[in-house]
Structure formats: C-alpha cells, structure tokens
mmCIF file of C-alpha atoms in Angstrom:
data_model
loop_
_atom_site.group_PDB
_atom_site.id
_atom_site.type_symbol
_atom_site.label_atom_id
_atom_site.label_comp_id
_atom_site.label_asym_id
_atom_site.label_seq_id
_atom_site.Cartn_x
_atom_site.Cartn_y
_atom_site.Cartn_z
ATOM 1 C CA UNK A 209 0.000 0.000 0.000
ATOM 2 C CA UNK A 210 1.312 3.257 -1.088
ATOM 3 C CA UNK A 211 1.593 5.753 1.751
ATOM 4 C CA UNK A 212 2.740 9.832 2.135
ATOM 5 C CA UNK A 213 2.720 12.279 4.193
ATOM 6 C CA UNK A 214 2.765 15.118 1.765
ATOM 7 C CA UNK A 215 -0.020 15.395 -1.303
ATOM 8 C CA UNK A 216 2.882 16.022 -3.503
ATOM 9 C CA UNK A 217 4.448 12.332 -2.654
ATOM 10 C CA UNK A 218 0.942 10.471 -3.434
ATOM 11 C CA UNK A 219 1.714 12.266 -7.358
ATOM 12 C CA UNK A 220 5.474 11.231 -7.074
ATOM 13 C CA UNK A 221 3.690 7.526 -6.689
ATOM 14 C CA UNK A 222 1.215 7.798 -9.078
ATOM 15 C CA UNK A 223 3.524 8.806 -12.050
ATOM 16 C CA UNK A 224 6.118 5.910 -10.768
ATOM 17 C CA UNK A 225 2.698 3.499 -11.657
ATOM 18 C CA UNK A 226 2.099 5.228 -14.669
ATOM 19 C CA UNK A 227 6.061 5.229 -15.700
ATOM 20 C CA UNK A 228 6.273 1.073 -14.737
ATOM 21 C CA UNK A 229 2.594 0.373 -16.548
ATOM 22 C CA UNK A 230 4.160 1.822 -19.880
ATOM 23 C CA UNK A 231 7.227 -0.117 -19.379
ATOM 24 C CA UNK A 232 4.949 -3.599 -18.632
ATOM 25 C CA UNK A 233 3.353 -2.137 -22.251
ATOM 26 C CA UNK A 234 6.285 -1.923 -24.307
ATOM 27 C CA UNK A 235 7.722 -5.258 -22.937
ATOM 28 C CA UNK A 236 4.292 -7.419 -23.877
ATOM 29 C CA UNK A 237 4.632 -6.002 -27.504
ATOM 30 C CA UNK A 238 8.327 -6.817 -27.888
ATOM 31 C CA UNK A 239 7.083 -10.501 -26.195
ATOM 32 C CA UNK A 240 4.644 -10.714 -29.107
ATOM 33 C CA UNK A 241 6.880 -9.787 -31.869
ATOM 34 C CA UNK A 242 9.363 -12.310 -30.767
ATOM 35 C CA UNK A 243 12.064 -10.392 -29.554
ATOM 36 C CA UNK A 244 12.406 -12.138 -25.981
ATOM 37 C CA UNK A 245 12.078 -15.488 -27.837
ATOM 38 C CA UNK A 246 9.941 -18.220 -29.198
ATOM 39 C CA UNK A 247 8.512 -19.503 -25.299
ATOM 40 C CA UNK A 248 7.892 -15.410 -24.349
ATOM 41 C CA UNK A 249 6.179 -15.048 -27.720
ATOM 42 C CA UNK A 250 3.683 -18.114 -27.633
ATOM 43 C CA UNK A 251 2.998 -16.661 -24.258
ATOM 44 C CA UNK A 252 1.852 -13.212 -25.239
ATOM 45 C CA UNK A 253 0.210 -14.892 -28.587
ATOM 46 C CA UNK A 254 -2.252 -17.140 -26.717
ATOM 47 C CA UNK A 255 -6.115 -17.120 -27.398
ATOM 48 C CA UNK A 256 -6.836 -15.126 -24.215
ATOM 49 C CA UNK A 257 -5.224 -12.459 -25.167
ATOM 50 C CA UNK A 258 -7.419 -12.239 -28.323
ATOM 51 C CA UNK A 259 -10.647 -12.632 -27.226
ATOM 52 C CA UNK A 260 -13.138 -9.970 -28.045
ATOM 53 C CA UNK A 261 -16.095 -9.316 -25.795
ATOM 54 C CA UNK A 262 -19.917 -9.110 -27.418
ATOM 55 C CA UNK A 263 -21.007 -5.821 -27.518
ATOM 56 C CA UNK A 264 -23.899 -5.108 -24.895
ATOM 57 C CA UNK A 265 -26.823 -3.979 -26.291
ATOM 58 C CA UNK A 266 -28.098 -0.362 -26.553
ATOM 59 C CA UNK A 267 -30.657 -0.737 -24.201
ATOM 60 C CA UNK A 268 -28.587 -2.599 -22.074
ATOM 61 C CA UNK A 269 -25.757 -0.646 -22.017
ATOM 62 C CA UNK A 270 -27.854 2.554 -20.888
ATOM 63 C CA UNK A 271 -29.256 0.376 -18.076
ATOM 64 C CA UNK A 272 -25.783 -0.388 -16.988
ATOM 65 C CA UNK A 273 -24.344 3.283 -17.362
ATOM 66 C CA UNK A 274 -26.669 4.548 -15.438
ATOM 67 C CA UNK A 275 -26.321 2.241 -12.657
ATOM 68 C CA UNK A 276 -22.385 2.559 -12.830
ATOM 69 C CA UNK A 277 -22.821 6.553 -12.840
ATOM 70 C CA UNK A 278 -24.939 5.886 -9.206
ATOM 71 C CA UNK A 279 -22.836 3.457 -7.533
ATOM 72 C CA UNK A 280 -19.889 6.025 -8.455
ATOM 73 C CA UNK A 281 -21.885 9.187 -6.576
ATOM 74 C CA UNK A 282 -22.267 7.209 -3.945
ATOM 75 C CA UNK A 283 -18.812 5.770 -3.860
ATOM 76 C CA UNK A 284 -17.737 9.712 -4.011
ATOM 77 C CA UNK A 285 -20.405 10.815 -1.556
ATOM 78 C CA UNK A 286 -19.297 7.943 1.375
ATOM 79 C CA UNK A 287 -15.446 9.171 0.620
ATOM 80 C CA UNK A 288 -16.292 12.814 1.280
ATOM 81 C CA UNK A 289 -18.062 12.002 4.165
ATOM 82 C CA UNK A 290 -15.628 10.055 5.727
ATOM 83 C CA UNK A 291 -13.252 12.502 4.694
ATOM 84 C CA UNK A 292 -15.219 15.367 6.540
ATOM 85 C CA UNK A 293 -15.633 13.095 9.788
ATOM 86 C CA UNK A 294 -11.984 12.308 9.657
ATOM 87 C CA UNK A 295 -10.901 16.049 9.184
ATOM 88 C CA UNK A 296 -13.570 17.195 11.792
ATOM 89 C CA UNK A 297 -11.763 14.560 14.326
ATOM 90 C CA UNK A 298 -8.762 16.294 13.463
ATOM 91 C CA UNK A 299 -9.142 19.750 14.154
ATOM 92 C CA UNK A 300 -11.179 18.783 17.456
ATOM 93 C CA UNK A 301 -7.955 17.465 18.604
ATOM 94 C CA UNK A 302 -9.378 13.612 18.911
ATOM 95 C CA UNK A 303 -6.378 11.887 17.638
ATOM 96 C CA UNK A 304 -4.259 13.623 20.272
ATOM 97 C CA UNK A 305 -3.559 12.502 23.373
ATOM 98 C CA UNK A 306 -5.364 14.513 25.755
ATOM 99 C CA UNK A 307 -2.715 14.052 28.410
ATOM 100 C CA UNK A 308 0.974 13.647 28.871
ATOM 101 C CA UNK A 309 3.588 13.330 31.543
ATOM 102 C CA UNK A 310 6.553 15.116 30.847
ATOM 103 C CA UNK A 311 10.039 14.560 32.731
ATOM 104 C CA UNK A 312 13.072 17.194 32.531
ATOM 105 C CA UNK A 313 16.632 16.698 32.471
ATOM 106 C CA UNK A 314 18.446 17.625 36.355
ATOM 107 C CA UNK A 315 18.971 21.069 34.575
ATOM 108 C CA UNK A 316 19.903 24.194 36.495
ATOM 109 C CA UNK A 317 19.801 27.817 35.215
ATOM 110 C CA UNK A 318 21.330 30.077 37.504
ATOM 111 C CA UNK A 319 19.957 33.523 37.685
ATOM 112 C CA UNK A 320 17.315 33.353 35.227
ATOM 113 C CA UNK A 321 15.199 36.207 34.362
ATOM 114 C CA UNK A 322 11.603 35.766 36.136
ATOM 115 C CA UNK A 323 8.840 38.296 36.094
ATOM 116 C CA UNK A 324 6.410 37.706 39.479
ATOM 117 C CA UNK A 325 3.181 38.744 39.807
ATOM 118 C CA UNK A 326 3.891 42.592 40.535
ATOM 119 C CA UNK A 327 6.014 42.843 37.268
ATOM 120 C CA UNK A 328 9.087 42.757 38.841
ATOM 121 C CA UNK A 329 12.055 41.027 37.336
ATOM 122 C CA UNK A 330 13.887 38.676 39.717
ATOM 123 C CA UNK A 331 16.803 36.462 39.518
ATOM 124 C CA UNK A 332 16.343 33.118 40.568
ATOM 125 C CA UNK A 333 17.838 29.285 40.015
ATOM 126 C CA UNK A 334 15.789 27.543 37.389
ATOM 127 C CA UNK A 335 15.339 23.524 38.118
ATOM 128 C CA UNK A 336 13.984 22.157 35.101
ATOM 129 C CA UNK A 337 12.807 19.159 36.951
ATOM 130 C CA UNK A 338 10.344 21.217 38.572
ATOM 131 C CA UNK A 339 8.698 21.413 35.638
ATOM 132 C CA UNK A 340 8.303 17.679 35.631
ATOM 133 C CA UNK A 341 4.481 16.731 35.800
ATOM 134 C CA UNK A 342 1.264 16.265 33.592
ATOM 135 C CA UNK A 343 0.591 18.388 30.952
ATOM 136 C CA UNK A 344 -2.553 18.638 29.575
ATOM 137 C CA UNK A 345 -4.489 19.748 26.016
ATOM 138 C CA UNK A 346 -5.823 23.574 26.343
ATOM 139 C CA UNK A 347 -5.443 24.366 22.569
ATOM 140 C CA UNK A 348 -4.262 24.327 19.126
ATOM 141 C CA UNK A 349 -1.480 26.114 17.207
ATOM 142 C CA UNK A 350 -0.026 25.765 14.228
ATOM 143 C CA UNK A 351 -2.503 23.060 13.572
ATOM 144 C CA UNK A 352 -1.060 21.070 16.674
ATOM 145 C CA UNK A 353 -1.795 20.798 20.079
ATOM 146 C CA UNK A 354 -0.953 23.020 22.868
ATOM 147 C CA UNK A 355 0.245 21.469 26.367
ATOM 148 C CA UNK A 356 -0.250 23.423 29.404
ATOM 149 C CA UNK A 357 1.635 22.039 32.660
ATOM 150 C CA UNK A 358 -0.935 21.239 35.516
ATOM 151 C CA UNK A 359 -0.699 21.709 39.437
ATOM 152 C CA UNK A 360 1.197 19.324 41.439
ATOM 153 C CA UNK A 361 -1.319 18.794 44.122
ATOM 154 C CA UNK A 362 -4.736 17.274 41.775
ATOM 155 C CA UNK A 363 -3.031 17.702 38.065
ATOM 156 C CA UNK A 364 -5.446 20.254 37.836
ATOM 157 C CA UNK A 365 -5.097 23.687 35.972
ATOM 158 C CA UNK A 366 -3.608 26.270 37.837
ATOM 159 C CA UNK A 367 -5.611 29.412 39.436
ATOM 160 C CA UNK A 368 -5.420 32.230 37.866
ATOM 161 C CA UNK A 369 -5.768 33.868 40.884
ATOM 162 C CA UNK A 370 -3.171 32.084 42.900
ATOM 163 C CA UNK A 371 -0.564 34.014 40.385
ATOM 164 C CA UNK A 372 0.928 31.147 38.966
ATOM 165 C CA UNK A 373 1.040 30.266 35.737
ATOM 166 C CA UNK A 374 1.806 26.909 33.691
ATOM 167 C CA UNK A 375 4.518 26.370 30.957
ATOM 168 C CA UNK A 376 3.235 25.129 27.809
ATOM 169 C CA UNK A 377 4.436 22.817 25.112
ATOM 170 C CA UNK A 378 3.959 23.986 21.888
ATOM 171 C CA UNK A 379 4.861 24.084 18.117
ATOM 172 C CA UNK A 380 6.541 27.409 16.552
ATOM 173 C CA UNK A 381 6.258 28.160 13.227
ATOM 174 C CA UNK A 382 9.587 30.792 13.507
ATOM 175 C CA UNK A 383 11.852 27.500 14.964
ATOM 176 C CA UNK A 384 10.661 24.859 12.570
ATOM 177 C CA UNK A 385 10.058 22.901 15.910
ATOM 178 C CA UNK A 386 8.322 22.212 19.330
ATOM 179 C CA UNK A 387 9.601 24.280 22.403
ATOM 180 C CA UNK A 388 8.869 24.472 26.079
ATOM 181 C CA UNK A 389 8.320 27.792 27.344
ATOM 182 C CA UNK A 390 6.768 29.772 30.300
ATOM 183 C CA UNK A 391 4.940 33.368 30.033
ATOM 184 C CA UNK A 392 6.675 34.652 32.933
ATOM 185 C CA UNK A 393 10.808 33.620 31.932
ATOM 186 C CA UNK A 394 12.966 35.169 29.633
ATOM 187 C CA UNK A 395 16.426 34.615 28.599
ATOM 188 C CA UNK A 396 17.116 38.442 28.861
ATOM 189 C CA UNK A 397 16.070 41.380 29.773
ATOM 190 C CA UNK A 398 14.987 43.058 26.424
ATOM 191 C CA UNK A 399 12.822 40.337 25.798
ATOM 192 C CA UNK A 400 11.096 41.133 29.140
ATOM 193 C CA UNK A 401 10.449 44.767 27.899
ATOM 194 C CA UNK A 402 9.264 44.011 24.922
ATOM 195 C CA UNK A 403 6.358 41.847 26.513
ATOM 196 C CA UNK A 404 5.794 44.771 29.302
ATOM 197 C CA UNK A 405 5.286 47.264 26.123
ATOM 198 C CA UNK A 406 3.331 44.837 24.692
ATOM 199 C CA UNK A 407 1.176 44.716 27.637
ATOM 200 C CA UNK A 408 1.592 41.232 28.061
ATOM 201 C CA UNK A 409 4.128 38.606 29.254
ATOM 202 C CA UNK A 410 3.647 36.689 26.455
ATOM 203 C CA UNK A 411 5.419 38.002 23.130
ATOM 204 C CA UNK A 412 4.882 37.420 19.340
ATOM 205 C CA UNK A 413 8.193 34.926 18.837
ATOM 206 C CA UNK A 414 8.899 31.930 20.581
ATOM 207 C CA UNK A 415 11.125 32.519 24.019
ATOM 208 C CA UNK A 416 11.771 29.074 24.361
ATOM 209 C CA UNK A 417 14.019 27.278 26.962
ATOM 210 C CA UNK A 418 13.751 23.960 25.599
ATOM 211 C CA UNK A 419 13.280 23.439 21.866
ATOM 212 C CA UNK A 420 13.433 20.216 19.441
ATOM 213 C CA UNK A 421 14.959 19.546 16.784
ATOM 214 C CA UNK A 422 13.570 20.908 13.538
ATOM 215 C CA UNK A 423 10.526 18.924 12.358
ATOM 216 C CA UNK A 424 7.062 19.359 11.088
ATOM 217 C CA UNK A 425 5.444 16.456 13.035
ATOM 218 C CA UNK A 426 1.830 17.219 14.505
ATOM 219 C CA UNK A 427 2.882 14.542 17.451
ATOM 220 C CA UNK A 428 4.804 15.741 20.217
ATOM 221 C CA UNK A 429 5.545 11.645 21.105
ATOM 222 C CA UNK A 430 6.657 11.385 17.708
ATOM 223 C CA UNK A 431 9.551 14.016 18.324
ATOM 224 C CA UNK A 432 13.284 12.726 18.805
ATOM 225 C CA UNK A 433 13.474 13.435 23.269
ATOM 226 C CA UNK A 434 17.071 14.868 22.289
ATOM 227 C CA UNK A 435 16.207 18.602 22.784
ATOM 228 C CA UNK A 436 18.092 22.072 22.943
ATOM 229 C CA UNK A 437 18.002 23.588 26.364
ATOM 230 C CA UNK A 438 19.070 27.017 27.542
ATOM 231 C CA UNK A 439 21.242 27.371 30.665
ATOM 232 C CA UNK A 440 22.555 30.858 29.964
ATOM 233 C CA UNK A 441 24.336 29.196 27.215
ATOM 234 C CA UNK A 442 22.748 26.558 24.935
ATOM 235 C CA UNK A 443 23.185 23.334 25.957
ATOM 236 C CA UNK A 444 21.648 19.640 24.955
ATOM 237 C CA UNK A 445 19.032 17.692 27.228
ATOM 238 C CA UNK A 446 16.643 14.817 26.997
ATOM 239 C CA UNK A 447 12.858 15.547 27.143
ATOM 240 C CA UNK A 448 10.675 12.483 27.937
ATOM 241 C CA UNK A 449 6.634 12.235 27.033
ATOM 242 C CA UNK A 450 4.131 9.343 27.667
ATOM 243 C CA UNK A 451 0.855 9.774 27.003
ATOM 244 C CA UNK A 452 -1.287 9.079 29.747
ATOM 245 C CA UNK A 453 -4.380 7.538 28.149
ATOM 246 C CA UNK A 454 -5.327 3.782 27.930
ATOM 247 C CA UNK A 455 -5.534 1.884 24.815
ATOM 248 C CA UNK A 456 -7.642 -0.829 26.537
ATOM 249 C CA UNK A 457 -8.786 -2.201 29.901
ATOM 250 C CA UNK A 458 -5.325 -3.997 30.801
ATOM 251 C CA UNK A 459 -4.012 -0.514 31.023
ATOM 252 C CA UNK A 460 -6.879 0.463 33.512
ATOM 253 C CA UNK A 461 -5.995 -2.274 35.878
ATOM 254 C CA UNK A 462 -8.882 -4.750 34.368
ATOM 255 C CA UNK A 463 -10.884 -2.272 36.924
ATOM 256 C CA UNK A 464 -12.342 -0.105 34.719
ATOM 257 C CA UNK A 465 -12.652 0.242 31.362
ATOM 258 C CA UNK A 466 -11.143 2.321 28.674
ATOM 259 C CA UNK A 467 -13.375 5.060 26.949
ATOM 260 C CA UNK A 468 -13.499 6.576 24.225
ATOM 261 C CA UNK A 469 -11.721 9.696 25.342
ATOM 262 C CA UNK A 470 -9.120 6.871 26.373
ATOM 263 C CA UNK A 471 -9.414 7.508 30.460
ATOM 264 C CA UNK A 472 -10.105 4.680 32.488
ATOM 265 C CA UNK A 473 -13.762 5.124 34.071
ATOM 266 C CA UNK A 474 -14.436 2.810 36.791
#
C-alpha cells in the first residue's frame, strides 16, 4: 500500500505506476513480436489475449451506465463524508492525546530572568525538573496541540488567581520545531520589555528554553526526546513524554474500562 505524508508524494507515486505500466506495455509487444524469444512469444500470442467481448446492447448498455454513474456518486459521496468526519476529528484534537507526563533533564539555570506577579524582574535558580508533571491539552497552534503544565497537588489547571502560571508545550512556526516555554521567563532582559510594552508577558516569537529539533510532526511523542536547552548558554538535554491515556482495559488495571476519550472510568 502506497503511503505519504505530503499530497505532492501520493503524485510522485502515481507517475512511478504510470512510468512502470508503460514499461509492462512496451515489454508485452516486444514478447509478441518475438524479440524475448519463441517460449515469451507463444505466451503473449495465446487465445486469451485475443478474445473480443460481445457488444452489450443499446438498451442494455444505458441500463448499466446509469447504474455505474450511481454506484460512483455514492462511492464519491461515502469518501467525502468520511473525509469530513476524519478532518472534523482532526481539528477537534481527537487523535491527540489529551494528556501527557513530561520529565526534565536535572537542569539548572542560575539567575534566570523571572517576572512575578507585581512585574518585577527577579533572579532566581531555574530547576527544570520542577517542571516535571502532567501536561494537559488547552489548545491548538499551528494546527497542533498546545500542552499546558498542571498543578502538582490534583493535576489540575492552575488558578489564575493564585498568580501562577503553567509552561506550555507547543509548536513554533519561527523554529521549525516544538519548544517548552513559560509566560513569565525570559532569557534576557529586552525580551522582558518588549512583553511589558506589549502589555503582556507573552510576546509574538517563541522565548523558548527547551526546543526540538527541527521537524514538522503534529505529534509531540513522535519528536526525537534529544532537545536544545538554555542554561545561559545553549546546551543539549533529553525531554521524555508518555501519554497518559489507555488503549484498553489492561491498562486500567482490568478495573475499569477504557473510553473513548481513552481515560479509564471505573
């Protein structure tokens, strides 16, 4: 079975069909005019190769165009409909996992930039393992899922209120690749002003601490775990991801059973 992942492969295949049906073509002539031999020849020469159908018909024929013009609407209609299911699916975010743990490299930034809650910018030791924990689906970008880390107490989202605020997981366009990145961290100081001018924390680009390597997958457990990581220089680390849904009721323990959203519900 022919498989792509770009529309411009499935055309590369397609004219590699047409190219090798020409060449199966031009070799059955040359076998009938005896140019691969006398056993090749007789082959390509026998009577089923020369048998000519009876012509259907008028009446006939009409009956069965008609009924091969339906069957191919409705052959078109179930495709596009499956197609439109399928593609709904997709942008709903249904063939993601919902959920993932994610575990850090030991990691330590010293004096990285954080803005607190009163806009003030503080130095402080970054531990990239405290970033370890579930992370779960709040969006889409880029046409792939955004994960937003989770509180460590209920893996619950975190109050707005309370003044903290979860790193996310995300694709970026400007990189070419997934990064790991928090609202409130910078890796200097202009990039802090530009968010405070910008009214927000959050700025146009990616600030990313941890980025992948350059790919255009729409899994994040499909990306290589050997990731870039900044600790006032750039350095490497590995990033680990599980998804935390079941596939069936073994992973539930046998005491519950796996639904459709693939959680266990007991």
């Amino acid at each position: 079975v022919a498989q792509a992942t770009a529309v411009i492969d499935i055309f590369y295949d397609v004219l590699a069909l047409q190219f090798l049906q020409q060449v199966d073509d031009i070799a059955f002539g040359l076998a009938m005019r005896d140019v691969f031999g006398k056993k090749l020849k007789r082959a390509s020469t026998r009577k089923c190769f020369r048998a000519e159908f009876e012509k259907l018909p008028f009446a006939r024929r009409k009956r069965m165009s008609r009924f091969v013009k339906i069957l191919y609407v409705l052959n078109f209609v179930a495709l596009m409909a499956g197609m439109t299911i399928i593609t709904v699916k997709q942008k709903r975010g249904d063939y993601h996992c919902r959920s993932i743990t994610v575990k850090f490299d030991d990691k330590i930034w010293e004096d990285a930039l954080v803005l607190d809650s009163a806009g003030e910018v503080k130095k402080m030791n970054l531990i990239y393992s405290y970033f370890n924990g579930v992370y779960n689906l709040t969006g889409f970008n880029a046409g792939r899922p955004i994960y937003t880390e989770q509180n460590k107490f209920d893996n619950g989202p975190y109050e707005v209120d309370g003044g903290k605020i979860g790193a996310t997981i995300q694709y970026c366009k400007e990189e070419g690749a997934w990064v790991f990145m928090h609202e409130n961290i910078r890796k200097d100081r202009f990039e802090i002003e530009d968010a405070l001018e910008a009214g927000r924390a959050k700025s146009d680009h990616c600030p990313w601490l941890l980025r992948s390597p350059e790919t255009k997958s729409f899994n994040l457990l499909e990306v290589p775990n050997d990731w870039s990581i900044w600790t006032g220089v750039i350095t490497t680390a590995t990033l680990q991801t599980t998804c935390n849904g079941c596939d069936s009721e073994a992973e539930c323990n046998y005491h519950g059973t796996c639904a459709d959203d693939r959680e266990c519900t007991c």
